[in-house]
mmCIF file of C-alpha atoms in Angstrom:
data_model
loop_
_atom_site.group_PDB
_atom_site.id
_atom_site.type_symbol
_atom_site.label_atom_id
_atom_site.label_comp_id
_atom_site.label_asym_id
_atom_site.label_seq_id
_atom_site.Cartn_x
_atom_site.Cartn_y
_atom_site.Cartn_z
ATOM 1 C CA UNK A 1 7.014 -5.919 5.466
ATOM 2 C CA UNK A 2 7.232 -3.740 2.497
ATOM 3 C CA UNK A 3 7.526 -6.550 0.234
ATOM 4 C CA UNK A 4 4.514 -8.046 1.855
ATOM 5 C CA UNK A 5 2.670 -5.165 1.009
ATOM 6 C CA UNK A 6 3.841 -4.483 -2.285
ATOM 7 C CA UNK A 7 2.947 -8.174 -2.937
ATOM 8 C CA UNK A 8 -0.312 -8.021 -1.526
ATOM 9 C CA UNK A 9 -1.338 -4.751 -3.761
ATOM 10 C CA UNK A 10 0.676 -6.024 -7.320
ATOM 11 C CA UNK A 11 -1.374 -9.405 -6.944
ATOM 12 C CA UNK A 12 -4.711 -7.692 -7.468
ATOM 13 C CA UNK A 13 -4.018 -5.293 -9.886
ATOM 14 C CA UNK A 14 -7.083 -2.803 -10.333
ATOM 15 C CA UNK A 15 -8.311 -3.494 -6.573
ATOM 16 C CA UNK A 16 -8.678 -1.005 -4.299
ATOM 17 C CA UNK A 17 -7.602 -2.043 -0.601
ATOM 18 C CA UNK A 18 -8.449 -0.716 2.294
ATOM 19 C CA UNK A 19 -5.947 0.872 5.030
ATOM 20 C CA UNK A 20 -7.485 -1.801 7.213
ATOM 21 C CA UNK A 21 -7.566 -3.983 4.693
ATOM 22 C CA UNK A 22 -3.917 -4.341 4.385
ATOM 23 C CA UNK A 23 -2.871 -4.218 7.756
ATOM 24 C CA UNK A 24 -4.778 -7.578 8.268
ATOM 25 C CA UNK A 25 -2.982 -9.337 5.423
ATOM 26 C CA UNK A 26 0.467 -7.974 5.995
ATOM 27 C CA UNK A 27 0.454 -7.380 10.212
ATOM 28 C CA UNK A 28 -2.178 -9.959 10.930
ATOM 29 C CA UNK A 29 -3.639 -9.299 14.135
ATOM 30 C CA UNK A 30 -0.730 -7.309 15.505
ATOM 31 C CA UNK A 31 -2.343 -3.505 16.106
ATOM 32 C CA UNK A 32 -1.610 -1.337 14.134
ATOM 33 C CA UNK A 33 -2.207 2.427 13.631
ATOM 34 C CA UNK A 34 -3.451 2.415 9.582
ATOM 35 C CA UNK A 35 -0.835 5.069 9.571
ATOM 36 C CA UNK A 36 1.363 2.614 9.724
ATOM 37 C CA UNK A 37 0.131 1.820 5.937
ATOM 38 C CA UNK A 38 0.958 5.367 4.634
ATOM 39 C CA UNK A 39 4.474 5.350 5.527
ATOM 40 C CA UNK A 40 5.243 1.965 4.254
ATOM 41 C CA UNK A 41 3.352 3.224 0.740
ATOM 42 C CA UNK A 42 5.229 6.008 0.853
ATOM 43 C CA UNK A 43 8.608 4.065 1.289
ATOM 44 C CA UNK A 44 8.071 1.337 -1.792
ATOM 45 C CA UNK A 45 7.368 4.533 -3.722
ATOM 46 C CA UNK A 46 10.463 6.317 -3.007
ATOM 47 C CA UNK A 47 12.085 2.571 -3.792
ATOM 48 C CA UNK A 48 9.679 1.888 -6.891
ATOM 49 C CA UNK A 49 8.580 4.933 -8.526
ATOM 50 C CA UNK A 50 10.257 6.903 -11.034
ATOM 51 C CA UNK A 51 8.797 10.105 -9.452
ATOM 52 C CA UNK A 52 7.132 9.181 -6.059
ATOM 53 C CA UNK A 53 4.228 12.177 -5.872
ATOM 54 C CA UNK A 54 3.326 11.400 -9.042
ATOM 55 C CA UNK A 55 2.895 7.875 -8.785
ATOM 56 C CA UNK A 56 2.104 5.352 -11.651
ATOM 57 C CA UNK A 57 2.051 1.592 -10.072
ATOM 58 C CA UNK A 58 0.823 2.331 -6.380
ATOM 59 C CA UNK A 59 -1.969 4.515 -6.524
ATOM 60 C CA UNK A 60 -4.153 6.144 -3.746
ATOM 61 C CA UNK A 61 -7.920 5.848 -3.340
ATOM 62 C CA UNK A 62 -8.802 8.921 -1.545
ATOM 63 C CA UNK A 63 -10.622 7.994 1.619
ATOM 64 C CA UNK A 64 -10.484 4.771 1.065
ATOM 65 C CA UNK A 65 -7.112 3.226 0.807
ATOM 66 C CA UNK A 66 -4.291 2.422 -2.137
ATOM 67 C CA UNK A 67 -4.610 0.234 -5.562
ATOM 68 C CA UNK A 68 -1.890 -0.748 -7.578
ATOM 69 C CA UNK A 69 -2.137 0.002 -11.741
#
């Protein structure tokens, strides 16, 4: 699932997707708290990132959901 959402963000560089967003392209129509989106972002960055709060692939759009760069 992680890869599925690190896929989905690093294959639209520069686009901003929603919390909602992503839980339809990675969970489908499975519910889903969009919570469940933070704390799979905030796994790939402790996997990806060099330092993980100060991130410089997977990026967060305040109040709206996560891009990556």
């Amino acid at each position: 699932t992680e890869f599925e959402l690190l896929v989905t963000l690093a294959s639209s560089p520069g686009r901003v997707f929603s919390r909602s967003a992503l839980l339809r392209r990675v969970w489908g129509d499975e519910f889903r708290d969009e919570r469940t989106v933070d704390v799979h972002i905030r796994h790939l960055r402790e996997k990806i990132e060099r330092d993980p709060r100060n991130p410089e692939f997977i990026h967060t759009a305040r109040g709206v959901g996560y891009v990556f760069r």
